[in-house]
Structure formats: C-alpha cells, structure tokens
Amino acid sequence: GCNLRPSTGAFWCDAVRRAELSTTEQDAASGSPQVSKSLPHGVPDAHDPKGVALALLLASARREPTDQAIKSIRWLIQQGVDWNAFAQKATDHDVAALCGHTLARVAADLVPAEIGDALQVVIDETRIANQRLFDTLGRLLDALAAKGVEAIPLKGPALAIQLFGDVGLRKFRDLDFLVREGDLRTAIVA
C-alpha cells in the first residue's frame, strides 16, 4: 500500500520499495555492478497513474508548498496523472479548491486546460458558498453580542481564514462556535 510518513510528510508506496529491493537483490546475485534504479524519494511508481494522482493530491493539498514540494508536483504531473482519480480523491476529501489553487500557482503550464478550468470553477463555487456562511457567522456573532453572549467561532470560516487566508480554499458546510454554558439558553433564543 501507499502511505504518508508523518515524521517527514513523504508519500511512499511499498510496491516501489519492493521493486527497489528486488532490483538490488538481482544485481547482487548476478554480480553486476549496482546502479541505482530507484525512484526519487517519496514518489510512487510512474507507471501507476492512480498512485501518481494520489501522490499529487498529497503534494498539492497545501497553501504554501516548499520548493521540494513544487519540484515533486511538477515531476508527478510529467509522469502522467489519472486526472479522474485525482479529481475524485480531491472531491472526496474536500481539498479540490486547495489543490486547484496550488496547481494553478506552481504548475499551470502542465495541468490540462480543462482540468485547470474545472478546478477554478470549484474554487469560485467554494468561495461563494463559504462567503455566504462567513457572512451568516458575522450576523450570528453580532446577534449574540447584542444579547451579551460571547462566542468563539471554531472550524469552518475561522479555520479557513486562519490557515489559508482565503475562505475559498477550504470547504465547510456549517458553522461552529462556543458559548459559555450559562449563556446557552440566551444563545439559542438569539
């Protein structure tokens, strides 16, 4: 299987590691000089477009990719991506807007135009829907404050702005906030 190493943030596929080991073992058994045939660290087999799609998803689901992540993103796209698998995973994990934002910034010249356009539509739709919720949150906080209730927004728009600086990069569906237990009845009525 493929997984993310939490300590390094690197993506790794066991199948790639097994292939490296078997190549090294074959070279040793044949007595031939050992030439490194391994793939760049942290990337899947380039012959597995779905693995490449997953690795691309993990590499691009960030607001500020490192130089190494940018190199990985560009390399992965050049290997051939199963864009359907990429889009499905990005949608399933609600990171299509974030991945689209990153890809547009660091690899727009490599992403097929129809994929880039579709990701931009997701970003725009996410931003519009999230802005509505953000505006609703503002009205709710104002209404609670008018009743003397202090509330702390959690997740959703607060997290999107804090982490990404943009409500359009993280999809959210509801609004969460904390109120003091003693203010709960007043908050419900407000």
Coordinates of N, CA, C and O in Angstrom, one line a residue:
G1 N 0.8 -1.2 0.0 CA 0.0 0.0 0.0 C 0.8 1.2 0.0 O 2.1 1.2 0.2
C2 N 0.2 2.4 -0.2 CA 0.9 3.7 -0.1 C 0.5 4.4 1.1 O -0.7 4.2 1.6
N3 N 1.4 5.1 1.7 CA 1.0 5.9 2.9 C 1.9 7.1 3.0 O 2.9 7.3 2.4
L4 N 1.5 7.9 4.0 CA 2.2 9.2 4.3 C 3.0 9.0 5.6 O 2.5 8.5 6.5
R5 N 4.3 9.3 5.5 CA 5.1 9.1 6.7 C 5.0 10.4 7.5 O 5.4 11.5 7.1
P6 N 4.3 10.3 8.7 CA 4.0 11.6 9.4 C 5.3 12.3 9.8 O 5.3 13.5 9.8
S7 N 6.4 11.6 10.1 CA 7.6 12.3 10.6 C 8.2 13.2 9.5 O 8.8 14.2 9.7
T8 N 8.1 12.8 8.2 CA 8.7 13.5 7.1 C 7.7 14.2 6.2 O 8.1 15.0 5.4
G9 N 6.5 13.7 6.2 CA 5.5 14.2 5.3 C 5.6 13.6 3.9 O 5.0 14.0 2.9
A10 N 6.5 12.6 3.8 CA 6.8 12.0 2.5 C 5.7 10.9 2.2 O 5.3 10.2 3.1
F11 N 5.4 10.8 0.9 CA 4.5 9.8 0.4 C 5.3 8.6 0.0 O 6.3 8.8 -0.7
W12 N 4.9 7.4 0.3 CA 5.7 6.3 -0.1 C 4.8 5.1 -0.4 O 3.9 4.8 0.3
C13 N 5.2 4.3 -1.4 CA 4.4 3.1 -1.8 C 5.3 1.9 -1.5 O 6.5 1.9 -2.0
D14 N 4.8 1.0 -0.8 CA 5.5 -0.3 -0.5 C 5.9 -1.0 -1.8 O 7.0 -1.6 -1.9
A15 N 5.1 -0.9 -2.8 CA 5.4 -1.6 -4.1 C 6.7 -1.0 -4.7 O 7.5 -1.7 -5.3
V16 N 6.9 0.3 -4.6 CA 8.1 0.9 -5.1 C 9.3 0.4 -4.3 O 10.3 0.0 -4.9
R17 N 9.2 0.3 -3.0 CA 10.2 -0.2 -2.2 C 10.6 -1.6 -2.5 O 11.7 -2.0 -2.6
R18 N 9.5 -2.5 -2.7 CA 9.8 -3.9 -3.0 C 10.5 -3.9 -4.4 O 11.4 -4.7 -4.6
A19 N 10.1 -3.1 -5.3 CA 10.8 -3.1 -6.6 C 12.2 -2.7 -6.5 O 13.1 -3.3 -7.1
E20 N 12.5 -1.7 -5.7 CA 13.9 -1.3 -5.5 C 14.7 -2.5 -4.9 O 15.8 -2.8 -5.3
L21 N 14.1 -3.1 -3.8 CA 14.8 -4.2 -3.2 C 15.1 -5.4 -4.1 O 16.2 -6.0 -4.2
S22 N 14.1 -5.7 -4.9 CA 14.2 -6.9 -5.8 C 15.3 -6.5 -6.9 O 16.1 -7.4 -7.3
T23 N 15.3 -5.3 -7.4 CA 16.4 -4.9 -8.3 C 17.7 -5.0 -7.7 O 18.7 -5.6 -8.3
T24 N 17.9 -4.5 -6.5 CA 19.2 -4.6 -5.8 C 19.6 -6.0 -5.6 O 20.7 -6.4 -5.8
E25 N 18.6 -6.9 -5.1 CA 18.9 -8.3 -4.9 C 19.3 -9.0 -6.2 O 20.3 -9.8 -6.2
Q26 N 18.7 -8.7 -7.3 CA 19.0 -9.3 -8.6 C 20.4 -8.9 -9.0 O 21.2 -9.7 -9.5
D27 N 20.7 -7.6 -8.8 CA 22.1 -7.1 -9.2 C 23.1 -7.8 -8.4 O 24.2 -8.2 -8.9
A28 N 22.9 -8.0 -7.1 CA 23.8 -8.6 -6.2 C 24.0 -10.1 -6.6 O 25.2 -10.6 -6.6
A29 N 22.9 -10.7 -6.9 CA 23.0 -12.2 -7.2 C 23.8 -12.4 -8.6 O 24.5 -13.3 -8.8
S30 N 23.6 -11.4 -9.5 CA 24.2 -11.6 -10.8 C 25.6 -11.1 -10.8 O 26.4 -11.4 -11.8
G31 N 26.0 -10.5 -9.8 CA 27.4 -10.0 -9.7 C 27.6 -8.7 -10.5 O 28.7 -8.2 -10.6
S32 N 26.6 -8.2 -11.1 CA 26.7 -7.0 -11.9 C 26.8 -5.8 -11.0 O 26.4 -5.8 -9.9
P33 N 27.4 -4.7 -11.5 CA 27.6 -3.5 -10.7 C 26.2 -3.0 -10.3 O 25.3 -3.0 -11.1
Q34 N 26.1 -2.5 -9.1 CA 24.8 -2.0 -8.7 C 24.6 -0.5 -9.1 O 25.4 0.3 -8.8
V35 N 23.6 -0.3 -10.0 CA 23.3 1.0 -10.4 C 21.9 1.4 -9.8 O 21.0 0.6 -9.8
S36 N 21.8 2.5 -9.2 CA 20.6 2.9 -8.6 C 19.5 3.0 -9.6 O 19.6 3.8 -10.6
K37 N 18.5 2.2 -9.4 CA 17.3 2.3 -10.3 C 16.1 2.8 -9.5 O 15.0 2.6 -10.0
S38 N 16.3 3.4 -8.4 CA 15.2 3.8 -7.5 C 14.6 5.1 -8.0 O 15.2 5.9 -8.7
L39 N 13.4 5.3 -7.6 CA 12.6 6.5 -8.0 C 13.0 7.6 -7.0 O 13.5 7.3 -5.9
P40 N 12.8 8.8 -7.3 CA 13.0 9.9 -6.3 C 12.3 9.5 -5.0 O 11.2 9.0 -5.0
H41 N 12.9 9.8 -3.9 CA 12.3 9.5 -2.6 C 10.9 10.1 -2.4 O 10.7 11.3 -2.7
G42 N 10.0 9.3 -1.9 CA 8.7 9.8 -1.6 C 7.7 9.9 -2.8 O 6.7 10.5 -2.7
V43 N 8.0 9.2 -3.9 CA 7.1 9.3 -5.0 C 6.7 7.8 -5.5 O 7.5 6.9 -5.3
P44 N 5.5 7.7 -6.0 CA 5.1 6.3 -6.4 C 5.7 6.0 -7.8 O 6.3 6.8 -8.5
D45 N 5.4 4.8 -8.2 CA 5.9 4.2 -9.5 C 5.2 5.1 -10.6 O 4.0 5.3 -10.6
A46 N 6.0 5.6 -11.5 CA 5.5 6.5 -12.5 C 4.6 5.7 -13.5 O 3.8 6.3 -14.3
H47 N 4.6 4.4 -13.5 CA 3.7 3.6 -14.3 C 2.3 3.3 -13.7 O 1.5 2.6 -14.3
D48 N 2.1 3.9 -12.5 CA 0.8 3.8 -11.8 C 0.1 5.1 -11.8 O 0.3 5.9 -10.8
P49 N -0.6 5.5 -12.8 CA -1.2 6.9 -12.8 C -2.1 7.1 -11.6 O -2.2 8.3 -11.2
K50 N -2.8 6.1 -11.1 CA -3.6 6.4 -9.9 C -2.8 6.7 -8.7 O -3.1 7.5 -7.8
G51 N -1.6 6.0 -8.6 CA -0.7 6.3 -7.5 C -0.1 7.7 -7.6 O 0.1 8.4 -6.7
V52 N 0.2 8.0 -8.9 CA 0.7 9.4 -9.2 C -0.4 10.4 -8.8 O -0.1 11.4 -8.2
A53 N -1.6 10.1 -9.1 CA -2.7 11.0 -8.7 C -2.8 11.2 -7.2 O -3.0 12.3 -6.7
L54 N -2.7 10.1 -6.5 CA -2.8 10.2 -5.0 C -1.6 11.0 -4.5 O -1.7 11.9 -3.6
A55 N -0.4 10.7 -5.0 CA 0.8 11.5 -4.6 C 0.7 13.0 -4.9 O 1.0 13.8 -4.1
L56 N 0.1 13.3 -6.1 CA -0.1 14.7 -6.5 C -1.1 15.3 -5.6 O -0.9 16.5 -5.2
L57 N -2.1 14.6 -5.2 CA -3.1 15.2 -4.2 C -2.5 15.5 -2.9 O -2.6 16.7 -2.4
L58 N -1.7 14.6 -2.4 CA -1.0 14.9 -1.1 C 0.0 16.1 -1.2 O 0.1 16.9 -0.3
A59 N 0.7 16.1 -2.4 CA 1.7 17.2 -2.6 C 1.1 18.6 -2.8 O 1.6 19.6 -2.4
S60 N -0.1 18.6 -3.4 CA -0.7 19.9 -3.7 C -1.7 20.4 -2.7 O -2.2 21.5 -2.9
A61 N -2.1 19.6 -1.7 CA -3.1 20.0 -0.7 C -2.4 20.8 0.3 O -2.4 20.5 1.5
R62 N -1.8 21.9 -0.1 CA -1.2 22.8 0.8 C -1.2 24.2 0.2 O -1.1 24.4 -1.0
R63 N -1.2 25.2 1.1 CA -1.3 26.6 0.6 C 0.0 27.1 0.2 O 0.2 27.8 -0.9
E64 N 1.1 26.8 0.9 CA 2.4 27.3 0.6 C 3.4 26.1 0.4 O 4.1 25.7 1.4
P65 N 3.4 25.5 -0.8 CA 4.3 24.3 -0.9 C 5.8 24.8 -0.9 O 6.1 25.8 -1.3
T66 N 6.6 23.9 -0.3 CA 8.0 24.1 -0.3 C 8.6 24.0 -1.7 O 7.9 23.5 -2.6
D67 N 9.8 24.4 -1.9 CA 10.5 24.2 -3.2 C 10.5 22.7 -3.6 O 10.3 22.4 -4.7
Q68 N 10.8 21.9 -2.6 CA 10.8 20.4 -2.9 C 9.4 19.9 -3.3 O 9.3 19.1 -4.2
A69 N 8.4 20.4 -2.6 CA 7.0 20.0 -3.0 C 6.7 20.5 -4.4 O 6.0 19.8 -5.2
I70 N 7.1 21.7 -4.7 CA 6.9 22.2 -6.1 C 7.6 21.3 -7.1 O 6.9 20.9 -8.1
K71 N 8.8 20.9 -6.9 CA 9.5 20.0 -7.8 C 8.8 18.7 -7.9 O 8.6 18.2 -9.0
S72 N 8.3 18.2 -6.8 CA 7.6 16.9 -6.8 C 6.3 17.0 -7.6 O 5.9 16.1 -8.3
I73 N 5.6 18.1 -7.4 CA 4.3 18.3 -8.1 C 4.6 18.3 -9.6 O 3.9 17.7 -10.4
R74 N 5.5 19.1 -10.0 CA 5.8 19.2 -11.4 C 6.3 17.8 -12.0 O 5.9 17.4 -13.1
W75 N 7.1 17.1 -11.2 CA 7.6 15.8 -11.7 C 6.4 14.8 -11.8 O 6.3 14.1 -12.8
L76 N 5.6 14.8 -10.8 CA 4.5 13.9 -10.8 C 3.6 14.1 -12.0 O 3.2 13.2 -12.7
I77 N 3.3 15.4 -12.3 CA 2.4 15.7 -13.5 C 3.1 15.2 -14.8 O 2.4 14.7 -15.6
Q78 N 4.3 15.4 -14.9 CA 5.1 15.0 -16.1 C 5.1 13.4 -16.2 O 5.3 12.9 -17.3
Q79 N 4.8 12.7 -15.2 CA 4.8 11.2 -15.2 C 3.5 10.7 -15.8 O 3.4 9.6 -16.3
G80 N 2.5 11.5 -15.8 CA 1.1 11.1 -16.3 C 0.2 10.9 -15.1 O 0.5 10.0 -14.3
V81 N -0.8 11.7 -15.0 CA -1.7 11.6 -13.9 C -3.1 11.1 -14.4 O -3.5 11.4 -15.5
D82 N -3.7 10.2 -13.6 CA -5.1 9.8 -13.9 C -5.9 10.9 -13.3 O -6.2 11.0 -12.1
W83 N -6.2 11.9 -14.1 CA -6.9 13.1 -13.7 C -8.3 12.8 -13.1 O -8.8 13.5 -12.2
N84 N -8.9 11.7 -13.6 CA -10.2 11.3 -13.0 C -10.0 10.9 -11.6 O -10.8 11.3 -10.7
A85 N -9.0 10.1 -11.3 CA -8.7 9.6 -9.9 C -8.4 10.8 -9.1 O -8.8 10.9 -7.9
F86 N -7.6 11.7 -9.6 CA -7.2 12.9 -8.8 C -8.4 13.7 -8.4 O -8.6 14.1 -7.3
A87 N -9.3 14.0 -9.4 CA -10.4 14.8 -9.2 C -11.4 14.1 -8.2 O -11.9 14.8 -7.3
Q88 N -11.5 12.8 -8.3 CA -12.4 12.1 -7.4 C -11.9 12.1 -5.9 O -12.6 12.4 -5.0
K89 N -10.6 11.9 -5.8 CA -10.0 11.9 -4.4 C -10.0 13.3 -3.9 O -10.3 13.5 -2.7
A90 N -9.7 14.3 -4.7 CA -9.8 15.7 -4.2 C -11.2 16.1 -3.8 O -11.3 16.8 -2.7
T91 N -12.2 15.7 -4.5 CA -13.6 15.9 -4.1 C -14.0 15.2 -2.9 O -14.6 15.7 -2.0
D92 N -13.6 13.9 -2.8 CA -13.9 13.1 -1.7 C -13.4 13.6 -0.4 O -14.0 13.5 0.7
H93 N -12.2 14.2 -0.5 CA -11.6 14.8 0.7 C -11.7 16.3 0.9 O -11.1 16.9 1.8
D94 N -12.6 16.9 0.1 CA -12.9 18.3 0.2 C -11.6 19.2 0.1 O -11.5 20.2 0.7
V95 N -10.7 18.8 -0.8 CA -9.5 19.6 -1.0 C -9.3 20.0 -2.4 O -8.2 20.5 -2.8
A96 N -10.3 19.9 -3.2 CA -10.2 20.2 -4.6 C -9.9 21.7 -4.8 O -9.0 22.0 -5.7
A97 N -10.5 22.6 -4.0 CA -10.2 24.0 -4.2 C -8.7 24.3 -3.8 O -8.0 25.0 -4.5
L98 N -8.3 23.7 -2.7 CA -6.9 23.9 -2.2 C -5.9 23.4 -3.2 O -4.9 24.0 -3.6
C99 N -6.1 22.2 -3.7 CA -5.2 21.6 -4.7 C -5.2 22.4 -6.0 O -4.2 22.6 -6.6
G100 N -6.4 22.8 -6.4 CA -6.5 23.6 -7.6 C -5.8 24.9 -7.5 O -5.1 25.4 -8.4
H101 N -5.9 25.6 -6.3 CA -5.1 26.8 -6.0 C -3.6 26.6 -6.2 O -2.9 27.3 -6.8
T102 N -3.1 25.5 -5.6 CA -1.7 25.2 -5.6 C -1.3 24.9 -7.0 O -0.2 25.4 -7.5
L103 N -2.0 24.0 -7.7 CA -1.6 23.6 -9.1 C -1.6 24.9 -10.0 O -0.7 25.0 -10.8
A104 N -2.6 25.8 -9.8 CA -2.6 27.0 -10.7 C -1.4 27.8 -10.4 O -0.9 28.5 -11.3
R105 N -0.9 27.8 -9.2 CA 0.3 28.7 -8.9 C 1.6 28.1 -9.3 O 2.5 28.8 -9.7
V106 N 1.7 26.7 -9.2 CA 3.1 26.1 -9.4 C 3.2 25.3 -10.6 O 4.3 24.9 -11.0
A107 N 2.1 24.9 -11.3 CA 2.2 24.1 -12.4 C 1.1 24.3 -13.5 O 0.7 23.4 -14.2
A108 N 0.6 25.5 -13.6 CA -0.4 25.8 -14.5 C -0.1 25.4 -15.9 O -0.9 25.0 -16.7
D109 N 1.2 25.5 -16.3 CA 1.7 25.2 -17.6 C 1.6 23.7 -17.9 O 1.7 23.2 -19.0
L110 N 1.5 22.8 -16.8 CA 1.5 21.4 -17.0 C 0.1 20.7 -16.8 O -0.1 19.6 -17.2
V111 N -0.8 21.5 -16.2 CA -2.1 20.9 -16.0 C -3.0 21.1 -17.2 O -3.0 22.2 -17.8
P112 N -3.7 20.1 -17.7 CA -4.5 20.2 -18.8 C -5.5 21.4 -18.6 O -6.1 21.5 -17.5
A113 N -5.8 22.1 -19.7 CA -6.7 23.3 -19.5 C -8.0 23.0 -19.0 O -8.5 23.7 -18.1
E114 N -8.6 21.9 -19.4 CA -10.0 21.5 -18.9 C -9.9 21.2 -17.4 O -10.9 21.5 -16.7
I115 N -8.8 20.6 -16.9 CA -8.7 20.3 -15.5 C -8.5 21.6 -14.7 O -9.1 21.9 -13.7
G116 N -7.6 22.5 -15.2 CA -7.4 23.8 -14.6 C -8.7 24.6 -14.5 O -9.0 25.2 -13.5
D117 N -9.5 24.6 -15.6 CA -10.7 25.3 -15.6 C -11.7 24.7 -14.6 O -12.4 25.5 -13.9
A118 N -11.8 23.4 -14.6 CA -12.7 22.8 -13.6 C -12.3 23.1 -12.2 O -13.2 23.3 -11.4
L119 N -11.1 23.0 -11.9 CA -10.6 23.3 -10.5 C -10.9 24.8 -10.2 O -11.2 25.1 -9.1
Q120 N -10.8 25.7 -11.2 CA -11.1 27.1 -10.9 C -12.6 27.3 -10.6 O -12.9 28.1 -9.7
V121 N -13.4 26.5 -11.3 CA -14.8 26.6 -11.0 C -15.1 26.1 -9.6 O -15.9 26.7 -8.9
V122 N -14.4 25.1 -9.1 CA -14.6 24.6 -7.8 C -14.2 25.7 -6.8 O -14.9 25.9 -5.8
I123 N -13.0 26.3 -7.0 CA -12.6 27.4 -6.2 C -13.6 28.5 -6.1 O -14.0 29.0 -5.0
D124 N -14.1 28.9 -7.2 CA -15.1 30.0 -7.3 C -16.4 29.6 -6.5 O -16.9 30.4 -5.8
E125 N -16.9 28.4 -6.8 CA -18.1 28.0 -6.1 C -17.9 27.8 -4.6 O -18.8 28.2 -3.8
T126 N -16.8 27.3 -4.2 CA -16.5 27.2 -2.8 C -16.4 28.5 -2.2 O -16.9 28.7 -1.1
R127 N -15.7 29.5 -2.8 CA -15.6 30.8 -2.2 C -17.0 31.5 -2.1 O -17.2 32.1 -1.0
I128 N -17.8 31.3 -3.1 CA -19.2 32.0 -3.0 C -20.0 31.3 -1.8 O -20.6 32.0 -1.0
A129 N -20.0 30.0 -1.8 CA -20.8 29.3 -0.8 C -20.2 29.6 0.6 O -21.0 29.9 1.6
N130 N -18.9 29.6 0.7 CA -18.3 29.9 2.0 C -18.5 31.3 2.5 O -18.6 31.6 3.7
Q131 N -18.5 32.2 1.5 CA -18.7 33.6 1.8 C -20.0 33.9 2.4 O -20.2 34.6 3.4
R132 N -21.0 33.2 1.9 CA -22.4 33.2 2.5 C -22.4 32.8 3.9 O -23.0 33.4 4.8
L133 N -21.7 31.6 4.2 CA -21.7 31.1 5.6 C -20.9 32.1 6.5 O -21.2 32.3 7.6
F134 N -19.8 32.6 5.9 CA -19.0 33.6 6.7 C -19.8 34.8 7.1 O -19.8 35.3 8.2
D135 N -20.6 35.3 6.1 CA -21.5 36.5 6.4 C -22.5 36.1 7.4 O -22.9 36.9 8.3
T136 N -23.1 34.9 7.3 CA -24.0 34.4 8.3 C -23.4 34.3 9.7 O -24.0 34.7 10.7
L137 N -22.2 33.8 9.8 CA -21.5 33.8 11.0 C -21.3 35.2 11.6 O -21.5 35.4 12.8
G138 N -21.0 36.1 10.8 CA -20.9 37.5 11.3 C -22.2 38.0 11.9 O -22.2 38.6 13.0
R139 N -23.3 37.7 11.2 CA -24.6 38.2 11.7 C -24.9 37.4 13.0 O -25.5 38.1 14.0
L140 N -24.6 36.1 13.1 CA -24.9 35.4 14.3 C -24.1 35.9 15.5 O -24.6 36.1 16.6
L141 N -22.8 36.2 15.3 CA -21.9 36.7 16.3 C -22.4 38.1 16.8 O -22.4 38.4 18.0
D142 N -22.9 38.9 15.8 CA -23.4 40.3 16.2 C -24.7 40.1 17.0 O -24.9 40.8 18.0
A143 N -25.6 39.2 16.6 CA -26.8 39.0 17.4 C -26.5 38.5 18.8 O -27.1 38.9 19.7
L144 N -25.6 37.6 18.9 CA -25.2 37.1 20.2 C -24.6 38.2 21.1 O -24.9 38.3 22.2
A145 N -23.7 39.0 20.5 CA -23.1 40.0 21.2 C -24.1 41.1 21.7 O -24.0 41.6 22.8
A146 N -25.1 41.3 20.9 CA -26.2 42.2 21.3 C -27.0 41.7 22.5 O -27.5 42.5 23.2
K147 N -27.0 40.4 22.7 CA -27.6 39.8 23.9 C -26.6 39.6 25.0 O -27.0 39.0 26.0
G148 N -25.4 40.1 24.8 CA -24.4 39.9 25.9 C -23.7 38.5 25.9 O -23.1 38.2 26.9
V149 N -23.8 37.8 24.8 CA -23.2 36.5 24.8 C -21.9 36.5 24.0 O -21.9 36.9 22.8
E150 N -20.9 36.1 24.7 CA -19.6 36.0 24.0 C -19.5 34.6 23.3 O -19.8 33.6 23.9
A151 N -19.1 34.6 22.0 CA -19.0 33.4 21.3 C -17.6 33.3 20.6 O -17.1 34.3 20.1
I152 N -17.1 32.1 20.5 CA -15.8 31.9 19.8 C -16.1 31.0 18.6 O -16.5 29.8 18.8
P153 N -15.8 31.5 17.4 CA -16.0 30.6 16.2 C -15.0 29.6 16.2 O -13.8 29.8 16.5
L154 N -15.4 28.4 15.7 CA -14.5 27.2 15.6 C -14.6 26.7 14.1 O -15.6 26.8 13.5
K155 N -13.5 26.1 13.7 CA -13.5 25.4 12.4 C -14.1 26.3 11.3 O -13.9 27.5 11.4
G156 N -14.6 25.7 10.3 CA -15.3 26.5 9.2 C -14.5 27.7 8.7 O -13.3 27.7 8.4
P157 N -15.2 28.9 8.7 CA -14.6 30.1 8.1 C -13.5 30.6 9.0 O -12.5 31.1 8.4
A158 N -13.6 30.4 10.3 CA -12.5 30.9 11.1 C -11.2 30.1 10.8 O -10.1 30.7 10.7
L159 N -11.3 28.8 10.7 CA -10.1 28.0 10.3 C -9.6 28.3 8.9 O -8.4 28.4 8.7
A160 N -10.5 28.4 8.0 CA -10.1 28.7 6.6 C -9.3 30.0 6.5 O -8.3 30.0 5.8
I161 N -9.8 31.0 7.2 CA -9.1 32.3 7.1 C -7.7 32.2 7.9 O -6.7 32.7 7.4
Q162 N -7.8 31.5 9.0 CA -6.5 31.4 9.8 C -5.5 30.6 9.1 O -4.3 31.0 9.1
L163 N -5.9 29.5 8.5 CA -4.9 28.6 7.9 C -4.5 29.0 6.5 O -3.4 28.9 6.0
F164 N -5.5 29.5 5.7 CA -5.3 29.7 4.3 C -5.4 31.1 3.8 O -5.1 31.5 2.7
G165 N -6.0 32.0 4.7 CA -6.1 33.4 4.3 C -7.2 33.6 3.3 O -7.2 34.7 2.7
D166 N -8.0 32.6 3.0 CA -9.0 32.7 1.9 C -10.1 31.7 2.2 O -9.9 30.5 2.4
V167 N -11.3 32.2 2.3 CA -12.5 31.3 2.6 C -12.8 30.3 1.4 O -13.5 29.4 1.6
G168 N -12.1 30.6 0.3 CA -12.4 29.7 -0.8 C -11.6 28.5 -1.0 O -11.8 27.7 -1.8
L169 N -10.6 28.3 0.0 CA -9.7 27.2 -0.2 C -10.0 26.0 0.7 O -9.4 24.9 0.6
R170 N -11.0 26.1 1.6 CA -11.4 25.0 2.5 C -12.9 25.0 2.5 O -13.5 25.9 3.0
K171 N -13.4 23.9 2.1 CA -14.9 23.7 2.0 C -15.4 23.5 3.4 O -14.8 22.7 4.2
F172 N -16.5 24.2 3.8 CA -17.2 23.9 5.0 C -18.6 24.0 4.8 O -19.1 24.6 3.8
R173 N -19.4 23.3 5.7 CA -20.8 23.2 5.5 C -21.7 23.8 6.5 O -22.9 24.0 6.4
D174 N -21.1 24.0 7.7 CA -21.8 24.5 8.8 C -21.0 25.5 9.6 O -19.8 25.7 9.3
L175 N -21.6 26.0 10.7 CA -20.9 27.0 11.5 C -20.8 26.4 12.9 O -21.8 26.0 13.4
D176 N -19.7 26.5 13.5 CA -19.5 26.0 14.9 C -18.9 27.1 15.7 O -18.0 27.9 15.3
F177 N -19.5 27.3 16.9 CA -18.9 28.3 17.8 C -19.2 27.8 19.3 O -20.1 27.0 19.5
L178 N -18.4 28.3 20.2 CA -18.5 28.0 21.6 C -19.2 29.2 22.3 O -18.9 30.3 22.0
V179 N -20.0 28.9 23.3 CA -20.6 29.9 24.2 C -20.5 29.3 25.6 O -20.4 28.1 25.8
R180 N -20.5 30.2 26.6 CA -20.4 29.7 28.0 C -21.7 28.9 28.3 O -22.8 29.3 27.8
E181 N -21.6 27.9 29.1 CA -22.7 27.1 29.5 C -23.9 28.0 30.0 O -25.0 27.8 29.7
G182 N -23.5 29.0 30.8 CA -24.5 29.9 31.4 C -25.2 30.7 30.3 O -26.3 31.3 30.6
D183 N -24.7 30.9 29.1 CA -25.2 31.7 28.1 C -26.0 30.8 27.0 O -26.5 31.4 26.0
L184 N -26.0 29.5 27.3 CA -26.6 28.6 26.3 C -28.1 28.9 25.9 O -28.4 29.1 24.7
R185 N -28.9 29.1 26.9 CA -30.3 29.5 26.6 C -30.5 30.8 25.9 O -31.2 30.9 24.9
T186 N -29.7 31.8 26.3 CA -29.8 33.1 25.6 C -29.3 32.9 24.1 O -29.9 33.5 23.2
A187 N -28.3 32.1 23.9 CA -27.7 31.9 22.6 C -28.7 31.2 21.7 O -28.9 31.6 20.5
I188 N -29.4 30.2 22.2 CA -30.4 29.5 21.4 C -31.6 30.4 21.0 O -32.0 30.4 19.9
V189 N -32.0 31.3 21.9 CA -33.1 32.2 21.6 C -32.6 33.3 20.6 O -33.4 33.7 19.7
A190 N -31.4 33.8 20.8 CA -30.8 34.8 19.9 C -30.8 34.3 18.5 O -31.0 35.0 17.5

